[in-house]
mmCIF file of C-alpha atoms in Angstrom:
data_model
loop_
_atom_site.group_PDB
_atom_site.id
_atom_site.type_symbol
_atom_site.label_atom_id
_atom_site.label_comp_id
_atom_site.label_asym_id
_atom_site.label_seq_id
_atom_site.Cartn_x
_atom_site.Cartn_y
_atom_site.Cartn_z
ATOM 1 C CA MET A 169 -25.856 43.027 -95.767
ATOM 2 C CA SER A 170 -24.527 42.451 -92.804
ATOM 3 C CA ALA A 171 -22.995 38.285 -92.393
ATOM 4 C CA GLU A 172 -25.254 38.022 -88.941
ATOM 5 C CA THR A 173 -28.989 39.235 -90.157
ATOM 6 C CA THR A 174 -31.139 36.092 -90.637
ATOM 7 C CA GLY A 175 -34.948 36.145 -91.072
ATOM 8 C CA THR A 176 -36.824 36.582 -93.935
ATOM 9 C CA ALA A 177 -35.858 39.475 -96.507
ATOM 10 C CA PRO A 178 -36.978 42.836 -97.127
ATOM 11 C CA ALA A 179 -38.551 43.980 -99.977
ATOM 12 C CA GLY A 180 -35.540 45.272 -102.358
ATOM 13 C CA ALA A 181 -33.092 43.782 -100.760
ATOM 14 C CA VAL A 182 -30.220 41.726 -101.988
ATOM 15 C CA PRO A 183 -27.379 40.658 -99.309
ATOM 16 C CA GLY A 184 -24.027 42.390 -99.583
ATOM 17 C CA ARG A 185 -21.287 40.379 -100.696
ATOM 18 C CA GLY A 186 -18.218 40.233 -98.505
ATOM 19 C CA GLY A 187 -20.033 42.967 -97.215
ATOM 20 C CA ALA A 188 -20.123 45.662 -100.422
ATOM 21 C CA PRO A 189 -23.030 47.974 -99.461
ATOM 22 C CA ALA A 190 -24.377 47.711 -103.172
ATOM 23 C CA PRO A 191 -25.192 45.459 -105.942
ATOM 24 C CA PRO A 192 -23.070 44.894 -108.551
ATOM 25 C CA GLY A 193 -23.367 47.368 -111.230
ATOM 26 C CA GLY A 194 -25.850 49.074 -109.437
ATOM 27 C CA ARG A 195 -27.020 51.633 -106.881
ATOM 28 C CA ASP A 196 -27.365 50.583 -102.790
ATOM 29 C CA ARG A 197 -30.664 53.207 -102.098
ATOM 30 C CA TYR A 198 -30.369 52.483 -98.009
ATOM 31 C CA LEU A 199 -26.328 53.795 -98.828
ATOM 32 C CA ASP A 200 -28.550 56.946 -100.674
ATOM 33 C CA LEU A 201 -31.508 57.622 -97.738
ATOM 34 C CA LEU A 202 -28.598 58.011 -95.862
ATOM 35 C CA ARG A 203 -27.088 60.668 -97.522
ATOM 36 C CA ALA A 204 -30.628 62.423 -98.260
ATOM 37 C CA LEU A 205 -31.778 62.551 -94.194
ATOM 38 C CA ALA A 206 -27.644 63.782 -93.589
ATOM 39 C CA LEU A 207 -28.465 67.181 -96.406
ATOM 40 C CA LEU A 208 -32.003 67.420 -94.719
ATOM 41 C CA ARG A 209 -30.412 67.888 -91.213
ATOM 42 C CA VAL A 210 -27.418 69.908 -92.202
ATOM 43 C CA VAL A 211 -30.640 72.349 -93.938
ATOM 44 C CA VAL A 212 -32.675 72.560 -90.601
ATOM 45 C CA TYR A 213 -29.080 73.111 -88.729
ATOM 46 C CA HIS A 214 -28.485 75.945 -90.674
ATOM 47 C CA VAL A 215 -31.965 77.939 -90.458
ATOM 48 C CA PHE A 216 -32.366 76.646 -86.975
ATOM 49 C CA GLY A 217 -29.399 76.339 -84.765
ATOM 50 C CA TRP A 218 -30.862 73.782 -82.808
ATOM 51 C CA ALA A 219 -27.280 72.088 -80.765
ATOM 52 C CA TRP A 220 -29.130 68.669 -79.984
ATOM 53 C CA LEU A 221 -29.511 68.143 -83.689
ATOM 54 C CA THR A 222 -26.223 67.156 -83.774
ATOM 55 C CA VAL A 223 -26.180 64.723 -80.683
ATOM 56 C CA LEU A 224 -30.323 63.359 -83.013
ATOM 57 C CA PHE A 225 -28.304 62.463 -86.032
ATOM 58 C CA PRO A 226 -24.543 63.638 -86.815
ATOM 59 C CA SER A 227 -24.577 64.926 -90.278
ATOM 60 C CA MET A 228 -21.414 64.878 -91.420
ATOM 61 C CA GLY A 229 -19.690 62.402 -89.629
ATOM 62 C CA VAL A 230 -22.087 60.648 -91.386
ATOM 63 C CA MET A 231 -21.508 61.955 -95.588
ATOM 64 C CA PHE A 232 -18.251 61.517 -94.664
ATOM 65 C CA ALA A 233 -18.688 57.924 -94.441
ATOM 66 C CA LEU A 234 -20.272 56.878 -97.977
ATOM 67 C CA ALA A 235 -18.571 59.089 -99.675
ATOM 68 C CA GLY A 236 -14.920 57.162 -98.182
ATOM 69 C CA SER A 237 -17.372 53.650 -98.654
ATOM 70 C CA LEU A 238 -17.897 55.850 -102.122
ATOM 71 C CA THR A 239 -14.351 56.043 -103.090
ATOM 72 C CA ALA A 240 -13.032 52.179 -101.547
ATOM 73 C CA ARG A 241 -15.890 51.204 -104.087
ATOM 74 C CA SER A 242 -13.884 52.824 -106.319
ATOM 75 C CA LEU A 243 -10.217 51.847 -105.719
ATOM 76 C CA ARG A 244 -10.992 48.198 -105.580
ATOM 77 C CA ARG A 245 -12.638 48.079 -109.185
ATOM 78 C CA PRO A 246 -9.734 46.074 -111.420
ATOM 79 C CA GLY A 247 -8.502 48.326 -114.347
ATOM 80 C CA GLY A 248 -8.557 52.208 -112.099
ATOM 81 C CA SER A 249 -5.274 53.374 -111.147
ATOM 82 C CA ALA A 250 -5.719 55.127 -108.280
ATOM 83 C CA ARG A 251 -3.802 58.465 -109.407
ATOM 84 C CA GLU A 252 -7.659 57.793 -111.501
ATOM 85 C CA VAL A 253 -10.540 57.492 -109.662
ATOM 86 C CA VAL A 254 -8.971 60.037 -107.715
ATOM 87 C CA ALA A 255 -8.974 62.758 -110.234
ATOM 88 C CA ALA A 256 -12.456 61.550 -111.503
ATOM 89 C CA ARG A 257 -13.977 62.049 -107.120
ATOM 90 C CA LEU A 258 -11.873 66.227 -107.616
ATOM 91 C CA ARG A 259 -13.145 66.111 -111.741
ATOM 92 C CA ARG A 260 -17.171 65.673 -110.227
ATOM 93 C CA LEU A 261 -16.243 67.961 -107.100
ATOM 94 C CA LEU A 262 -15.478 70.558 -108.383
ATOM 95 C CA PRO A 263 -17.294 72.599 -111.582
ATOM 96 C CA PRO A 264 -19.818 72.911 -108.842
ATOM 97 C CA LEU A 265 -17.840 74.514 -107.095
ATOM 98 C CA TRP A 266 -16.689 76.677 -109.793
ATOM 99 C CA VAL A 267 -20.334 78.138 -110.559
ATOM 100 C CA PHE A 268 -20.406 79.246 -106.434
ATOM 101 C CA SER A 269 -17.447 80.319 -107.018
ATOM 102 C CA VAL A 270 -17.773 82.383 -109.576
ATOM 103 C CA VAL A 271 -21.303 84.360 -107.978
ATOM 104 C CA VAL A 272 -19.684 84.680 -104.332
ATOM 105 C CA LEU A 273 -16.171 86.607 -105.460
ATOM 106 C CA GLY A 274 -18.508 88.216 -108.339
ATOM 107 C CA LEU A 275 -20.944 89.482 -105.570
ATOM 108 C CA LEU A 276 -17.658 90.032 -102.943
ATOM 109 C CA LEU A 277 -15.013 91.866 -105.284
ATOM 110 C CA LEU A 278 -17.548 93.790 -107.813
ATOM 111 C CA GLY A 279 -20.702 94.170 -105.999
ATOM 112 C CA SER A 280 -19.414 94.713 -102.553
ATOM 113 C CA GLY A 281 -16.097 96.488 -103.399
ATOM 114 C CA TRP A 282 -14.037 93.654 -101.495
ATOM 115 C CA THR A 283 -10.249 92.981 -102.209
ATOM 116 C CA PRO A 284 -8.260 90.300 -100.567
ATOM 117 C CA GLN A 285 -4.955 92.155 -98.640
ATOM 118 C CA GLY A 286 -1.569 91.615 -99.389
ATOM 119 C CA PRO A 287 -0.175 88.889 -101.576
ATOM 120 C CA TRP A 288 -1.325 85.736 -99.443
ATOM 121 C CA GLY A 289 -4.590 86.409 -99.540
ATOM 122 C CA VAL A 290 -4.828 86.726 -103.625
ATOM 123 C CA ALA A 291 -3.235 83.802 -103.204
ATOM 124 C CA GLY A 292 -6.186 82.198 -100.370
ATOM 125 C CA THR A 293 -8.529 83.528 -103.915
ATOM 126 C CA LEU A 294 -7.795 79.711 -105.725
ATOM 127 C CA ASN A 295 -8.800 78.079 -102.996
ATOM 128 C CA TYR A 296 -12.486 78.585 -104.310
ATOM 129 C CA LEU A 297 -11.694 77.436 -107.165
ATOM 130 C CA VAL A 298 -9.006 73.804 -105.745
ATOM 131 C CA PRO A 299 -10.397 73.962 -101.964
ATOM 132 C CA VAL A 300 -6.870 73.256 -100.181
ATOM 133 C CA GLY A 301 -7.138 75.668 -97.494
ATOM 134 C CA ALA A 302 -10.203 78.257 -96.267
ATOM 135 C CA PRO A 303 -11.222 81.139 -98.557
ATOM 136 C CA PRO A 304 -11.044 84.233 -97.511
ATOM 137 C CA TYR A 305 -13.321 86.473 -96.510
ATOM 138 C CA PRO A 306 -14.427 89.709 -94.873
ATOM 139 C CA GLU A 307 -16.426 88.771 -91.758
ATOM 140 C CA ARG A 308 -18.866 91.802 -91.957
ATOM 141 C CA ILE A 309 -19.502 93.570 -95.761
ATOM 142 C CA GLY A 310 -22.269 95.531 -96.971
ATOM 143 C CA SER A 311 -24.707 97.319 -94.884
ATOM 144 C CA PRO A 312 -27.697 96.089 -93.128
ATOM 145 C CA SER A 313 -29.672 97.726 -95.205
ATOM 146 C CA GLY A 314 -28.991 95.769 -97.913
ATOM 147 C CA VAL A 315 -30.649 93.129 -99.540
ATOM 148 C CA LEU A 316 -28.217 90.220 -97.730
ATOM 149 C CA ASP A 317 -27.035 90.686 -94.485
ATOM 150 C CA THR A 318 -23.266 91.933 -93.178
ATOM 151 C CA ASP A 319 -22.120 88.005 -92.378
ATOM 152 C CA TRP A 320 -23.154 87.199 -96.233
ATOM 153 C CA ALA A 321 -20.100 86.236 -96.985
ATOM 154 C CA ARG A 322 -19.054 84.237 -93.658
ATOM 155 C CA ASP A 323 -22.291 82.259 -93.827
ATOM 156 C CA GLY A 324 -22.020 81.147 -97.878
ATOM 157 C CA ALA A 325 -17.596 81.074 -97.686
ATOM 158 C CA GLY A 326 -17.925 79.338 -93.502
ATOM 159 C CA PRO A 327 -19.275 75.369 -95.956
ATOM 160 C CA LEU A 328 -16.411 75.031 -97.855
ATOM 161 C CA TRP A 329 -14.779 73.355 -94.734
ATOM 162 C CA TYR A 330 -16.059 70.434 -95.819
ATOM 163 C CA LEU A 331 -15.411 70.100 -99.891
ATOM 164 C CA ARG A 332 -11.532 70.947 -98.060
ATOM 165 C CA ALA A 333 -11.721 67.328 -95.884
ATOM 166 C CA TYR A 334 -13.425 66.228 -98.296
ATOM 167 C CA LEU A 335 -10.242 66.670 -101.077
ATOM 168 C CA TRP A 336 -7.739 65.759 -98.484
ATOM 169 C CA PHE A 337 -9.546 62.341 -97.515
ATOM 170 C CA VAL A 338 -10.262 61.680 -101.268
ATOM 171 C CA VAL A 339 -6.125 62.102 -102.920
ATOM 172 C CA ALA A 340 -4.879 60.639 -99.099
ATOM 173 C CA SER A 341 -8.190 57.483 -99.888
ATOM 174 C CA PRO A 342 -5.351 55.592 -101.878
ATOM 175 C CA LEU A 343 -2.733 55.511 -99.049
ATOM 176 C CA LEU A 344 -5.592 54.806 -96.207
ATOM 177 C CA LEU A 345 -6.792 51.994 -97.306
ATOM 178 C CA TRP A 346 -3.874 51.046 -98.159
ATOM 179 C CA PHE A 347 -2.999 50.925 -94.491
ATOM 180 C CA PHE A 348 -5.631 49.833 -93.593
ATOM 181 C CA ARG A 349 -5.408 46.906 -95.258
ATOM 182 C CA ARG A 350 -3.403 45.971 -94.361
ATOM 183 C CA ALA A 351 -4.080 47.003 -90.335
ATOM 184 C CA ALA A 352 -7.217 47.444 -90.517
ATOM 185 C CA TRP A 353 -8.028 48.128 -86.200
ATOM 186 C CA PRO A 354 -5.284 50.439 -85.940
ATOM 187 C CA THR A 355 -5.777 52.225 -89.343
ATOM 188 C CA LEU A 356 -9.556 52.473 -87.683
ATOM 189 C CA PHE A 357 -9.026 53.611 -85.102
ATOM 190 C CA ALA A 358 -6.232 55.942 -84.882
ATOM 191 C CA PRO A 359 -7.884 58.812 -85.958
ATOM 192 C CA PRO A 360 -10.625 58.639 -82.540
ATOM 193 C CA VAL A 361 -7.271 58.708 -81.411
ATOM 194 C CA LEU A 362 -5.336 62.222 -82.300
ATOM 195 C CA THR A 363 -7.800 64.016 -81.950
ATOM 196 C CA GLY A 364 -7.628 63.641 -78.588
ATOM 197 C CA VAL A 365 -4.678 64.808 -78.616
ATOM 198 C CA PHE A 366 -5.467 67.294 -81.522
ATOM 199 C CA GLY A 367 -9.274 68.130 -80.223
ATOM 200 C CA THR A 368 -8.511 68.507 -76.355
ATOM 201 C CA GLY A 369 -5.531 70.816 -76.898
ATOM 202 C CA LEU A 370 -2.845 68.653 -75.463
ATOM 203 C CA VAL A 371 -0.770 70.001 -78.359
ATOM 204 C CA THR A 372 -2.226 72.904 -80.964
ATOM 205 C CA VAL A 373 -1.780 73.368 -84.045
ATOM 206 C CA PRO A 374 -2.448 77.127 -84.812
ATOM 207 C CA GLY A 375 -4.339 79.006 -87.038
ATOM 208 C CA GLU A 376 -5.721 77.161 -90.342
ATOM 209 C CA THR A 377 -3.424 74.784 -90.812
ATOM 210 C CA GLY A 378 -4.758 73.601 -87.282
ATOM 211 C CA GLU A 379 -8.290 73.591 -87.839
ATOM 212 C CA ALA A 380 -7.198 71.641 -91.000
ATOM 213 C CA VAL A 381 -5.704 68.347 -88.681
ATOM 214 C CA ARG A 382 -7.833 68.725 -86.246
ATOM 215 C CA ASP A 383 -11.405 68.060 -88.681
ATOM 216 C CA PHE A 384 -8.904 65.735 -90.786
ATOM 217 C CA CYS A 385 -8.164 63.494 -87.354
ATOM 218 C CA VAL A 386 -13.017 64.734 -86.289
ATOM 219 C CA TYR A 387 -14.096 62.697 -89.602
ATOM 220 C CA GLY A 388 -11.346 60.355 -90.248
ATOM 221 C CA GLY A 389 -12.524 57.700 -88.815
ATOM 222 C CA CYS A 390 -16.029 57.937 -90.117
ATOM 223 C CA TRP A 391 -14.372 58.278 -93.350
ATOM 224 C CA ILE A 392 -12.031 54.986 -92.564
ATOM 225 C CA LEU A 393 -15.273 53.056 -91.187
ATOM 226 C CA GLY A 394 -16.821 53.523 -94.859
ATOM 227 C CA PHE A 395 -13.399 51.651 -96.396
ATOM 228 C CA ALA A 396 -14.911 48.717 -93.527
ATOM 229 C CA HIS A 397 -18.538 48.481 -94.547
ATOM 230 C CA GLN A 398 -17.309 48.124 -98.376
ATOM 231 C CA ASP A 399 -14.510 45.648 -97.206
ATOM 232 C CA GLY A 400 -16.857 43.838 -94.941
ATOM 233 C CA VAL A 401 -14.804 43.988 -92.362
ATOM 234 C CA ILE A 402 -18.095 45.083 -90.445
ATOM 235 C CA ALA A 403 -20.441 42.196 -91.438
ATOM 236 C CA ARG A 404 -16.757 39.904 -89.937
ATOM 237 C CA VAL A 405 -18.039 40.842 -86.455
ATOM 238 C CA PRO A 406 -20.299 39.221 -83.589
ATOM 239 C CA ARG A 407 -23.191 42.711 -84.186
ATOM 240 C CA TYR A 408 -22.705 42.618 -80.802
ATOM 241 C CA ALA A 409 -18.976 42.944 -80.541
ATOM 242 C CA THR A 410 -19.768 46.462 -83.065
ATOM 243 C CA VAL A 411 -22.617 47.762 -80.747
ATOM 244 C CA SER A 412 -21.288 47.315 -77.736
ATOM 245 C CA CYS A 413 -18.143 48.982 -78.544
ATOM 246 C CA ALA A 414 -20.186 51.823 -80.134
ATOM 247 C CA SER A 415 -21.614 52.444 -77.967
ATOM 248 C CA ALA A 416 -19.455 53.141 -75.153
ATOM 249 C CA LEU A 417 -17.591 55.725 -77.689
ATOM 250 C CA MET A 418 -20.434 57.666 -77.959
ATOM 251 C CA ALA A 419 -21.044 57.446 -74.191
ATOM 252 C CA LEU A 420 -18.227 58.497 -73.920
ATOM 253 C CA GLY A 421 -18.403 61.697 -76.451
ATOM 254 C CA LEU A 422 -21.448 62.817 -74.072
ATOM 255 C CA TRP A 423 -20.039 61.914 -71.122
ATOM 256 C CA TRP A 424 -17.122 64.428 -72.379
ATOM 257 C CA ALA A 425 -19.405 66.582 -74.135
ATOM 258 C CA SER A 426 -21.147 67.328 -70.751
ATOM 259 C CA GLY A 427 -17.851 68.693 -69.165
ATOM 260 C CA HIS A 428 -17.009 71.234 -72.459
ATOM 261 C CA GLN A 429 -20.067 72.088 -73.425
ATOM 262 C CA GLY A 430 -19.277 75.747 -75.480
ATOM 263 C CA ASP A 431 -21.936 78.895 -75.440
ATOM 264 C CA GLU A 432 -24.805 76.346 -77.583
ATOM 265 C CA ARG A 433 -23.703 73.924 -75.177
ATOM 266 C CA TRP A 434 -25.411 70.626 -75.736
ATOM 267 C CA ASP A 435 -23.758 71.699 -79.531
ATOM 268 C CA LEU A 436 -21.041 68.927 -80.812
ATOM 269 C CA ASN A 437 -19.426 70.704 -82.828
ATOM 270 C CA ASP A 438 -17.846 72.501 -80.345
ATOM 271 C CA VAL A 439 -16.131 70.148 -79.013
ATOM 272 C CA PRO A 440 -13.897 67.858 -81.056
ATOM 273 C CA LEU A 441 -13.590 65.728 -79.001
ATOM 274 C CA ALA A 442 -16.973 64.320 -78.595
ATOM 275 C CA GLN A 443 -18.034 65.349 -82.408
ATOM 276 C CA CYS A 444 -15.498 62.507 -83.504
ATOM 277 C CA LEU A 445 -16.545 59.392 -80.559
ATOM 278 C CA TRP A 446 -20.606 60.254 -80.880
ATOM 279 C CA SER A 447 -20.632 60.196 -85.050
ATOM 280 C CA PHE A 448 -17.533 57.246 -85.055
ATOM 281 C CA GLY A 449 -19.767 55.250 -82.638
ATOM 282 C CA PHE A 450 -22.998 56.737 -85.312
ATOM 283 C CA VAL A 451 -22.053 55.407 -88.049
ATOM 284 C CA ALA A 452 -20.784 51.999 -87.301
ATOM 285 C CA VAL A 453 -24.065 51.631 -85.089
ATOM 286 C CA LEU A 454 -25.362 51.905 -89.152
ATOM 287 C CA LEU A 455 -23.289 50.620 -90.603
ATOM 288 C CA VAL A 456 -23.348 47.533 -89.523
ATOM 289 C CA HIS A 457 -26.863 47.487 -89.906
ATOM 290 C CA ALA A 458 -27.422 48.538 -92.772
ATOM 291 C CA PRO A 459 -29.259 46.096 -95.338
ATOM 292 C CA VAL A 460 -28.314 46.036 -98.993
ATOM 293 C CA TRP A 461 -31.245 48.488 -101.082
ATOM 294 C CA THR A 462 -32.134 47.806 -104.967
ATOM 295 C CA GLU A 463 -34.713 50.151 -103.574
ATOM 296 C CA LEU A 464 -36.351 51.528 -101.232
ATOM 297 C CA PRO A 465 -38.338 49.246 -99.281
ATOM 298 C CA ALA A 466 -42.409 50.236 -100.116
ATOM 299 C CA ARG A 467 -43.132 52.285 -97.248
ATOM 300 C CA LEU A 468 -40.405 54.635 -98.034
ATOM 301 C CA ARG A 469 -41.579 54.359 -102.185
ATOM 302 C CA ARG A 470 -43.300 57.827 -101.408
ATOM 303 C CA TRP A 471 -40.348 59.334 -101.206
ATOM 304 C CA ASP A 472 -37.519 57.885 -104.217
ATOM 305 C CA GLY A 473 -37.492 60.797 -106.518
ATOM 306 C CA LEU A 474 -36.382 63.649 -103.497
ATOM 307 C CA VAL A 475 -33.822 60.733 -101.989
ATOM 308 C CA THR A 476 -32.687 60.238 -105.562
ATOM 309 C CA LEU A 477 -32.952 64.574 -105.812
ATOM 310 C CA ALA A 478 -31.228 64.708 -102.898
ATOM 311 C CA ASN A 479 -28.904 62.811 -104.862
ATOM 312 C CA ASP A 480 -27.954 63.872 -107.677
ATOM 313 C CA ARG A 481 -27.516 67.170 -106.757
ATOM 314 C CA ALA A 482 -25.941 67.057 -103.138
ATOM 315 C CA VAL A 483 -23.025 69.001 -103.717
ATOM 316 C CA THR A 484 -25.426 71.739 -104.988
ATOM 317 C CA VAL A 485 -27.513 71.150 -102.146
ATOM 318 C CA TYR A 486 -24.734 72.147 -100.132
ATOM 319 C CA LEU A 487 -22.894 74.943 -101.520
ATOM 320 C CA TRP A 488 -25.976 76.625 -101.712
ATOM 321 C CA HIS A 489 -28.142 76.551 -98.956
ATOM 322 C CA ASN A 490 -26.922 78.172 -96.547
ATOM 323 C CA LEU A 491 -25.900 81.520 -99.153
ATOM 324 C CA LEU A 492 -29.929 80.880 -99.809
ATOM 325 C CA ILE A 493 -30.235 80.732 -96.249
ATOM 326 C CA ALA A 494 -29.245 84.230 -95.585
ATOM 327 C CA LEU A 495 -30.907 85.614 -98.646
ATOM 328 C CA ALA A 496 -34.605 84.161 -97.351
ATOM 329 C CA PHE A 497 -34.206 86.552 -93.579
ATOM 330 C CA PRO A 498 -34.104 89.680 -95.386
ATOM 331 C CA LEU A 499 -37.142 88.647 -98.319
ATOM 332 C CA LEU A 500 -38.870 87.900 -95.955
ATOM 333 C CA ASP A 501 -38.474 91.653 -94.104
ATOM 334 C CA LEU A 502 -39.185 92.614 -96.973
ATOM 335 C CA ALA A 503 -42.689 91.120 -96.942
ATOM 336 C CA GLY A 504 -42.252 92.228 -92.961
ATOM 337 C CA VAL A 505 -42.535 88.938 -92.089
ATOM 338 C CA GLY A 506 -40.318 88.417 -88.819
ATOM 339 C CA GLY A 507 -40.682 87.891 -84.859
ATOM 340 C CA ALA A 508 -41.485 84.116 -83.393
ATOM 341 C CA ALA A 509 -42.212 83.652 -87.439
ATOM 342 C CA SER A 510 -38.860 84.420 -89.426
ATOM 343 C CA LEU A 511 -37.423 81.087 -88.559
ATOM 344 C CA PRO A 512 -40.487 78.927 -90.289
ATOM 345 C CA ALA A 513 -40.732 80.714 -92.535
ATOM 346 C CA ALA A 514 -37.778 80.935 -93.504
ATOM 347 C CA PHE A 515 -37.183 77.552 -93.475
ATOM 348 C CA LEU A 516 -40.410 77.121 -95.275
ATOM 349 C CA LEU A 517 -39.143 80.506 -97.932
ATOM 350 C CA LEU A 518 -35.809 78.284 -99.070
ATOM 351 C CA TRP A 519 -37.366 75.147 -100.047
ATOM 352 C CA PRO A 520 -38.522 77.036 -103.458
ATOM 353 C CA LEU A 521 -35.708 79.295 -103.108
ATOM 354 C CA LEU A 522 -32.906 76.135 -103.217
ATOM 355 C CA ALA A 523 -35.086 74.217 -106.701
ATOM 356 C CA LEU A 524 -34.599 77.486 -108.106
ATOM 357 C CA ALA A 525 -30.235 76.572 -107.423
ATOM 358 C CA VAL A 526 -31.093 73.218 -108.655
ATOM 359 C CA LEU A 527 -32.565 74.487 -111.716
ATOM 360 C CA ALA A 528 -30.125 77.059 -113.218
ATOM 361 C CA PHE A 529 -26.663 75.189 -111.178
ATOM 362 C CA GLY A 530 -27.679 71.055 -110.306
ATOM 363 C CA TRP A 531 -26.855 70.408 -114.088
ATOM 364 C CA VAL A 532 -23.301 71.426 -113.955
ATOM 365 C CA GLU A 533 -23.335 67.630 -111.369
ATOM 366 C CA ASP A 534 -24.103 66.564 -115.234
ATOM 367 C CA LEU A 535 -21.789 67.338 -116.726
ATOM 368 C CA ALA A 536 -19.024 67.022 -113.726
ATOM 369 C CA ALA A 537 -19.957 63.600 -113.781
ATOM 370 C CA GLY A 538 -19.855 62.236 -117.707
ATOM 371 C CA ARG A 539 -24.145 61.536 -117.375
ATOM 372 C CA GLY A 540 -27.157 63.557 -119.702
ATOM 373 C CA VAL A 541 -28.393 66.738 -117.942
ATOM 374 C CA ARG A 542 -31.257 66.229 -116.264
ATOM 375 C CA PRO A 543 -32.755 69.376 -115.546
ATOM 376 C CA TRP A 544 -34.612 67.796 -112.392
ATOM 377 C CA PRO A 545 -33.505 64.466 -111.937
ATOM 378 C CA THR A 546 -35.679 62.286 -109.650
ATOM 379 C CA GLY A 547 -36.801 58.994 -111.509
ATOM 380 C CA ARG A 548 -34.564 56.273 -110.786
ATOM 381 C CA ARG A 549 -30.951 56.109 -112.731
ATOM 382 C CA ARG A 550 -30.088 53.736 -115.226
ATOM 383 C CA ARG A 551 -28.816 51.050 -113.986
ATOM 384 C CA GLY A 552 -25.073 50.846 -113.759
ATOM 385 C CA THR A 553 -24.411 54.272 -113.262
ATOM 386 C CA ALA A 554 -22.596 56.101 -110.797
ATOM 387 C CA GLY A 555 -23.343 58.136 -107.812
ATOM 388 C CA ARG A 556 -22.387 61.660 -106.735
ATOM 389 C CA PRO A 557 -19.492 61.576 -103.713
ATOM 390 C CA ALA A 558 -21.468 62.695 -100.197
#
């Protein structure tokens, strides 16, 4: 809980120690709730494509901030080396990706007859196993009359950019945290400044490397805000100062977006600097007002099971949702559902498809985390069980 919080604490809240977001040995359900909302927003955005959702709730910035907080929490624990923490984070991320990649590569190589072009294309397929870069895939594949749309490969592999960025953030975290604990404010504001250099065309890095650099800059500030939350730095700043600075950055981001809009107008994903500033400010406000909940408040407790499910299956939901959206529309066509009804029908159909994916593949997350397999984890975690990274 922030140092400025006063009054009676709500049910389920406990005071934070030095601004740390979770009680010792437990989970912070406020952060769990934010992750669940971020996943829901990602799914809704990918179904309906509403550009204003990127302003309403910048999910990727929130997810990177939560992951940064959890990574810093792991790095501050006594007895664990940075190498062990990084290895543990990657061990929990990669097995769900491998299962997903086996299915996607099987469909590409065996079902569709696609082959990567040249030695670099073949080497690039290794990114389906360890996402240090972007995996290759055909922009269009199959035929319009097939079960999947011709752009299903792009839809399926497109979200893997997040895993690439997450991997690089995790690998860089020991060094970033070292800088942060010696020069907190320069380290915190360096990514927005660098976004002004690499995200506006002032300096252009071509190709996939440029995209990776841009993503690192755009969301680096949110990741380091997770450090600031975990170390209690945000809690030591007067709340009015944090909110005022965050609001100014968000206003600057919207002003920049207004003059640099893409085809989707207010879609901040098309405007890196606006995305960076808006996400940074938004996350700062969420964290400066963050309570520490050992359980959800009474008014939200009906959603406890779904929040737990979303957190314990976050990687599974993120990996599979876009491919299942691509599958939902052809299934609706076969059922004769089209026109204006197709989008809401696809949204409704997506949830049973996601439930099947969670049942079929979600258990891999349990094995990767070293915990007992639970086909449908909606119950509360055992005290002391670590949660999934975003």
